Amino acid sequence: AFVFFIRAPAIKASNRDIAVAVANTVAFGTVGMLVYPYLFHTLCPTPEQVGVCLGVAIHDTSQVLGSAMSYKEIYGEEMALKAAAVTKLTRNLGLAMAIPGLSYVHATSKSSNNDAVGDVKETMSGLVSFQKYVPPFLIAFLGMSTLRSIGDYTFANEIVAAATDLSNATSSHNLFQQTMDFLGNDVSKCALGTAMAGVGLSTSLESLKGVGWRPFAVGGSGALVVGGTGFMVSSLVM
């Protein structure tokens, strides 16, 4: 849902457009978060497939992790949580190209239309252009992913050795692992609750007055298509 707020200034979306997009994501994502863990547990033979389905079928990252955590608590399968997190974060990596690309296409298309009617062009410095097309959260996400990957690569041999005998782990590796566990388990639970509250607080019912049922019919249809696609893809690859 945060993607809508990030792209909104670039495409000059109205408050109503943003509210409708966020409301669709929150509403159908919440339904999926409550229903999909039980549904996919019935349909999928392995927890890994359940995790992949959850990671593909639900749009918002916080809702994906919320549903996967619920599945872990209900069925005791941590692998579903890991698979869901990897699947959704892999999808998020695509945002690094999709958001700047779509924003640039929109901006160039608008610029062409302005040229056709003789409007004055909007000029921006290189830094402002970069900030407009590349949201800060993408830089933070890629930076943290890179940092974790570098740490795993640095301690790769020790991770393998520690898997067979914990006494083989060095103090540096233990510190790195404890830090990652603290951030990934303790901090992430608090951050997840904050994110879910933020998504809900960002939806104003006042902005939805007069919208009608059609946008939500489109959103519901899209949610069903994405959920079905998630199950089909996971069935083919796993």
mmCIF file of C-alpha atoms in Angstrom:
data_model
loop_
_atom_site.group_PDB
_atom_site.id
_atom_site.type_symbol
_atom_site.label_atom_id
_atom_site.label_comp_id
_atom_site.label_asym_id
_atom_site.label_seq_id
_atom_site.Cartn_x
_atom_site.Cartn_y
_atom_site.Cartn_z
ATOM 1 C CA ALA A 1 0.000 0.000 0.000
ATOM 2 C CA PHE A 2 2.902 2.353 0.617
ATOM 3 C CA VAL A 3 3.713 2.172 -3.095
ATOM 4 C CA PHE A 4 0.599 4.217 -3.839
ATOM 5 C CA PHE A 5 1.807 7.042 -1.613
ATOM 6 C CA ILE A 6 5.264 6.889 -3.157
ATOM 7 C CA ARG A 7 4.062 6.980 -6.746
ATOM 8 C CA ALA A 8 1.232 9.447 -6.114
ATOM 9 C CA PRO A 9 3.351 12.628 -6.369
ATOM 10 C CA ALA A 10 5.007 11.395 -9.563
ATOM 11 C CA ILE A 11 1.662 10.784 -11.309
ATOM 12 C CA LYS A 12 -0.150 13.609 -9.453
ATOM 13 C CA ALA A 13 -2.861 11.275 -8.169
ATOM 14 C CA SER A 14 -5.751 12.841 -6.271
ATOM 15 C CA ASN A 15 -6.525 12.062 -2.635
ATOM 16 C CA ARG A 16 -9.590 10.112 -3.749
ATOM 17 C CA ASP A 17 -7.536 7.986 -6.153
ATOM 18 C CA ILE A 18 -5.079 7.195 -3.374
ATOM 19 C CA ALA A 19 -7.874 6.412 -0.909
ATOM 20 C CA VAL A 20 -9.573 4.010 -3.340
ATOM 21 C CA ALA A 21 -6.305 2.208 -4.099
ATOM 22 C CA VAL A 22 -5.363 1.869 -0.430
ATOM 23 C CA ALA A 23 -8.893 0.849 0.592
ATOM 24 C CA ASN A 24 -8.898 -1.924 -2.020
ATOM 25 C CA THR A 25 -5.519 -3.187 -0.871
ATOM 26 C CA VAL A 26 -6.405 -3.075 2.819
ATOM 27 C CA ALA A 27 -9.863 -4.604 2.425
ATOM 28 C CA PHE A 28 -9.040 -7.525 0.146
ATOM 29 C CA GLY A 29 -5.605 -8.022 1.685
ATOM 30 C CA THR A 30 -7.194 -8.341 5.114
ATOM 31 C CA VAL A 31 -9.699 -10.885 3.785
ATOM 32 C CA GLY A 32 -6.823 -12.822 2.244
ATOM 33 C CA MET A 33 -4.813 -12.594 5.456
ATOM 34 C CA LEU A 34 -7.689 -14.193 7.382
ATOM 35 C CA VAL A 35 -8.797 -16.757 4.778
ATOM 36 C CA TYR A 36 -5.742 -17.800 2.771
ATOM 37 C CA PRO A 37 -3.794 -19.561 5.579
ATOM 38 C CA TYR A 38 -6.662 -22.023 6.044
ATOM 39 C CA LEU A 39 -7.487 -22.284 2.338
ATOM 40 C CA PHE A 40 -3.923 -22.917 1.188
ATOM 41 C CA HIS A 41 -3.348 -25.353 4.055
ATOM 42 C CA THR A 42 -6.187 -27.406 2.582
ATOM 43 C CA LEU A 43 -5.073 -27.075 -1.042
ATOM 44 C CA CYS A 44 -1.272 -27.218 -0.757
ATOM 45 C CA PRO A 45 0.613 -30.390 0.201
ATOM 46 C CA THR A 46 3.689 -28.676 1.720
ATOM 47 C CA PRO A 47 4.293 -25.618 3.930
ATOM 48 C CA GLU A 48 6.772 -24.311 1.343
ATOM 49 C CA GLN A 49 4.001 -24.166 -1.253
ATOM 50 C CA VAL A 50 1.712 -22.482 1.259
ATOM 51 C CA GLY A 51 4.370 -19.814 1.808
ATOM 52 C CA VAL A 52 4.821 -19.221 -1.913
ATOM 53 C CA CYS A 53 1.049 -18.930 -2.364
ATOM 54 C CA LEU A 54 0.789 -16.399 0.451
ATOM 55 C CA GLY A 55 3.726 -14.417 -0.922
ATOM 56 C CA VAL A 56 2.142 -14.186 -4.376
ATOM 57 C CA ALA A 57 -1.557 -13.962 -3.529
ATOM 58 C CA ILE A 58 -1.470 -11.050 -1.045
ATOM 59 C CA HIS A 59 -0.327 -7.625 -2.173
ATOM 60 C CA ASP A 60 0.864 -5.785 0.919
ATOM 61 C CA THR A 61 4.102 -6.970 2.547
ATOM 62 C CA SER A 62 2.832 -6.509 6.103
ATOM 63 C CA GLN A 63 -0.277 -8.557 5.302
ATOM 64 C CA VAL A 64 1.809 -11.311 3.693
ATOM 65 C CA LEU A 65 3.970 -11.602 6.795
ATOM 66 C CA GLY A 66 0.920 -11.339 9.034
ATOM 67 C CA SER A 67 -0.807 -14.232 7.274
ATOM 68 C CA ALA A 68 2.395 -16.295 7.263
ATOM 69 C CA MET A 69 2.917 -15.654 10.988
ATOM 70 C CA SER A 70 -0.668 -16.728 11.623
ATOM 71 C CA TYR A 71 -0.049 -19.935 9.671
ATOM 72 C CA LYS A 72 3.119 -20.560 11.670
ATOM 73 C CA GLU A 73 1.284 -20.077 14.976
ATOM 74 C CA ILE A 74 -1.671 -22.259 13.939
ATOM 75 C CA TYR A 75 0.130 -25.135 12.224
ATOM 76 C CA GLY A 76 3.650 -24.842 13.666
ATOM 77 C CA GLU A 77 5.324 -24.591 10.262
ATOM 78 C CA GLU A 78 8.074 -21.963 10.232
ATOM 79 C CA MET A 79 9.072 -22.914 6.679
ATOM 80 C CA ALA A 80 5.844 -21.352 5.382
ATOM 81 C CA LEU A 81 6.846 -18.027 6.964
ATOM 82 C CA LYS A 82 10.314 -18.172 5.423
ATOM 83 C CA ALA A 83 8.957 -19.093 1.984
ATOM 84 C CA ALA A 84 6.361 -16.315 2.134
ATOM 85 C CA ALA A 85 8.961 -13.742 3.172
ATOM 86 C CA VAL A 86 11.394 -14.725 0.418
ATOM 87 C CA THR A 87 8.627 -14.774 -2.199
ATOM 88 C CA LYS A 88 7.242 -11.355 -1.240
ATOM 89 C CA LEU A 89 10.641 -9.719 -0.884
ATOM 90 C CA THR A 90 11.599 -11.071 -4.299
ATOM 91 C CA ARG A 91 8.466 -9.398 -5.649
ATOM 92 C CA ASN A 92 9.505 -6.202 -3.869
ATOM 93 C CA LEU A 93 12.828 -6.245 -5.684
ATOM 94 C CA GLY A 94 10.845 -5.775 -8.878
ATOM 95 C CA LEU A 95 9.655 -2.446 -7.477
ATOM 96 C CA ALA A 96 13.198 -1.156 -7.892
ATOM 97 C CA MET A 97 12.574 -1.238 -11.634
ATOM 98 C CA ALA A 98 8.780 -0.965 -11.815
ATOM 99 C CA ILE A 99 8.253 2.220 -9.777
ATOM 100 C CA PRO A 100 10.972 4.350 -11.406
ATOM 101 C CA GLY A 101 10.063 2.932 -14.828
ATOM 102 C CA LEU A 102 6.336 3.589 -14.549
ATOM 103 C CA SER A 103 6.928 7.045 -13.088
ATOM 104 C CA TYR A 104 9.309 7.905 -15.919
ATOM 105 C CA VAL A 105 6.887 6.643 -18.572
ATOM 106 C CA HIS A 106 4.095 8.697 -17.028
ATOM 107 C CA ALA A 107 6.272 11.803 -16.837
ATOM 108 C CA THR A 108 7.528 11.534 -20.425
ATOM 109 C CA SER A 109 4.013 10.853 -21.709
ATOM 110 C CA LYS A 110 2.723 13.934 -19.893
ATOM 111 C CA SER A 111 5.642 15.978 -21.207
ATOM 112 C CA SER A 112 4.784 14.956 -24.772
ATOM 113 C CA ASN A 113 1.170 15.983 -24.250
ATOM 114 C CA ASN A 114 2.260 19.333 -22.828
ATOM 115 C CA ASP A 115 4.477 19.924 -25.850
ATOM 116 C CA ALA A 116 1.532 19.237 -28.127
ATOM 117 C CA VAL A 117 -0.592 21.937 -26.476
ATOM 118 C CA GLY A 118 2.257 24.377 -25.936
ATOM 119 C CA ASP A 119 2.474 24.148 -22.134
ATOM 120 C CA VAL A 120 5.599 25.185 -20.282
ATOM 121 C CA LYS A 121 7.865 22.278 -19.441
ATOM 122 C CA GLU A 122 8.579 21.418 -15.834
ATOM 123 C CA THR A 123 12.328 21.465 -15.207
ATOM 124 C CA MET A 124 14.022 19.603 -12.379
ATOM 125 C CA SER A 125 17.573 19.102 -11.221
ATOM 126 C CA GLY A 126 19.166 15.690 -11.485
ATOM 127 C CA LEU A 127 18.844 15.061 -7.734
ATOM 128 C CA VAL A 128 15.163 16.026 -7.666
ATOM 129 C CA SER A 129 14.515 13.809 -10.692
ATOM 130 C CA PHE A 130 16.259 10.900 -8.963
ATOM 131 C CA GLN A 131 14.211 11.400 -5.778
ATOM 132 C CA LYS A 132 11.017 11.603 -7.818
ATOM 133 C CA TYR A 133 11.576 8.368 -9.741
ATOM 134 C CA VAL A 134 13.459 6.351 -7.071
ATOM 135 C CA PRO A 135 11.613 6.344 -3.708
ATOM 136 C CA PRO A 136 13.830 6.350 -0.584
ATOM 137 C CA PHE A 137 12.286 3.136 0.788
ATOM 138 C CA LEU A 138 13.556 1.249 -2.258
ATOM 139 C CA ILE A 139 17.091 2.417 -1.581
ATOM 140 C CA ALA A 140 16.738 1.394 2.079
ATOM 141 C CA PHE A 141 15.284 -2.002 1.141
ATOM 142 C CA LEU A 142 18.027 -2.758 -1.398
ATOM 143 C CA GLY A 143 20.661 -1.523 1.048
ATOM 144 C CA MET A 144 19.458 -3.788 3.869
ATOM 145 C CA SER A 145 19.168 -6.744 1.478
ATOM 146 C CA THR A 146 22.715 -6.128 0.296
ATOM 147 C CA LEU A 147 23.985 -5.810 3.864
ATOM 148 C CA ARG A 148 22.403 -9.126 4.886
ATOM 149 C CA SER A 149 23.701 -10.844 1.757
ATOM 150 C CA ILE A 150 27.232 -9.565 2.408
ATOM 151 C CA GLY A 151 27.041 -10.838 5.985
ATOM 152 C CA ASP A 152 25.815 -14.281 4.889
ATOM 153 C CA TYR A 153 28.544 -14.464 2.238
ATOM 154 C CA THR A 154 31.230 -13.377 4.708
ATOM 155 C CA PHE A 155 30.240 -16.032 7.243
ATOM 156 C CA ALA A 156 29.239 -18.684 4.685
ATOM 157 C CA ASN A 157 31.811 -21.237 5.795
ATOM 158 C CA GLU A 158 31.064 -20.655 9.468
ATOM 159 C CA ILE A 159 27.311 -20.973 8.882
ATOM 160 C CA VAL A 160 27.877 -24.396 7.299
ATOM 161 C CA ALA A 161 30.177 -25.457 10.139
ATOM 162 C CA ALA A 162 27.804 -24.188 12.813
ATOM 163 C CA ALA A 163 24.968 -26.155 11.249
ATOM 164 C CA THR A 164 26.731 -29.366 12.261
ATOM 165 C CA ASP A 165 28.382 -28.174 15.483
ATOM 166 C CA LEU A 166 27.544 -24.901 17.244
ATOM 167 C CA SER A 167 31.014 -24.846 18.823
ATOM 168 C CA ASN A 168 32.435 -24.078 15.362
ATOM 169 C CA ALA A 169 30.763 -20.661 15.303
ATOM 170 C CA THR A 170 33.018 -17.671 16.023
ATOM 171 C CA SER A 171 32.081 -14.702 18.207
ATOM 172 C CA SER A 172 31.717 -12.500 15.108
ATOM 173 C CA HIS A 173 29.347 -14.951 13.491
ATOM 174 C CA ASN A 174 27.355 -15.307 16.715
ATOM 175 C CA LEU A 175 27.048 -11.525 17.032
ATOM 176 C CA PHE A 176 25.923 -11.203 13.422
ATOM 177 C CA GLN A 177 23.374 -14.006 13.793
ATOM 178 C CA GLN A 178 22.013 -12.645 17.069
ATOM 179 C CA THR A 179 21.644 -9.184 15.536
ATOM 180 C CA MET A 180 19.811 -10.568 12.501
ATOM 181 C CA ASP A 181 17.561 -12.693 14.724
ATOM 182 C CA PHE A 182 16.741 -9.671 16.896
ATOM 183 C CA LEU A 183 15.910 -7.490 13.904
ATOM 184 C CA GLY A 184 14.095 -10.251 12.011
ATOM 185 C CA ASN A 185 12.066 -11.602 14.922
ATOM 186 C CA ASP A 186 11.649 -9.082 17.748
ATOM 187 C CA VAL A 187 11.857 -5.767 15.904
ATOM 188 C CA SER A 188 9.915 -7.030 12.880
ATOM 189 C CA LYS A 189 6.904 -7.989 15.034
ATOM 190 C CA CYS A 190 6.660 -4.445 16.429
ATOM 191 C CA ALA A 191 7.286 -2.940 12.998
ATOM 192 C CA LEU A 192 4.620 -5.177 11.468
ATOM 193 C CA GLY A 193 2.010 -3.967 13.928
ATOM 194 C CA THR A 194 3.006 -0.360 13.274
ATOM 195 C CA ALA A 195 2.819 -0.902 9.518
ATOM 196 C CA MET A 196 -0.634 -2.482 9.734
ATOM 197 C CA ALA A 197 -1.859 0.416 11.893
ATOM 198 C CA GLY A 198 -0.372 2.903 9.431
ATOM 199 C CA VAL A 199 -2.099 1.263 6.490
ATOM 200 C CA GLY A 200 -5.438 1.381 8.284
ATOM 201 C CA LEU A 201 -5.010 4.977 9.447
ATOM 202 C CA SER A 202 -4.120 6.062 5.915
ATOM 203 C CA THR A 203 -7.573 5.083 4.648
ATOM 204 C CA SER A 204 -10.105 7.896 4.995
ATOM 205 C CA LEU A 205 -13.760 6.933 4.570
ATOM 206 C CA GLU A 206 -14.514 10.581 3.878
ATOM 207 C CA SER A 207 -12.483 10.383 0.663
ATOM 208 C CA LEU A 208 -14.475 7.350 -0.495
ATOM 209 C CA LYS A 209 -17.843 9.092 -0.551
ATOM 210 C CA GLY A 210 -19.458 8.892 -3.968
ATOM 211 C CA VAL A 211 -16.910 6.434 -5.343
ATOM 212 C CA GLY A 212 -19.444 3.669 -5.913
ATOM 213 C CA TRP A 213 -19.014 -0.083 -6.043
ATOM 214 C CA ARG A 214 -17.203 -0.415 -9.376
ATOM 215 C CA PRO A 215 -13.640 0.268 -8.140
ATOM 216 C CA PHE A 216 -14.095 -2.338 -5.439
ATOM 217 C CA ALA A 217 -15.531 -4.837 -7.924
ATOM 218 C CA VAL A 218 -12.381 -4.357 -9.997
ATOM 219 C CA GLY A 219 -10.216 -4.686 -6.881
ATOM 220 C CA GLY A 220 -12.012 -7.846 -5.763
ATOM 221 C CA SER A 221 -11.696 -9.402 -9.216
ATOM 222 C CA GLY A 222 -8.002 -8.559 -9.273
ATOM 223 C CA ALA A 223 -7.509 -10.084 -5.826
ATOM 224 C CA LEU A 224 -9.164 -13.327 -6.955
ATOM 225 C CA VAL A 225 -7.042 -13.446 -10.113
ATOM 226 C CA VAL A 226 -3.841 -12.861 -8.148
ATOM 227 C CA GLY A 227 -4.806 -15.480 -5.549
ATOM 228 C CA GLY A 228 -5.566 -18.045 -8.247
ATOM 229 C CA THR A 229 -2.332 -17.181 -10.045
ATOM 230 C CA GLY A 230 -0.371 -17.693 -6.857
ATOM 231 C CA PHE A 231 -1.797 -21.168 -6.385
ATOM 232 C CA MET A 232 -1.281 -22.137 -10.043
ATOM 233 C CA VAL A 233 2.331 -20.874 -10.132
ATOM 234 C CA SER A 234 3.247 -22.618 -6.893
ATOM 235 C CA SER A 235 1.651 -25.861 -8.123
ATOM 236 C CA LEU A 236 3.746 -25.739 -11.294
ATOM 237 C CA VAL A 237 7.104 -24.948 -9.729
ATOM 238 C CA MET A 238 6.916 -26.990 -6.510
#
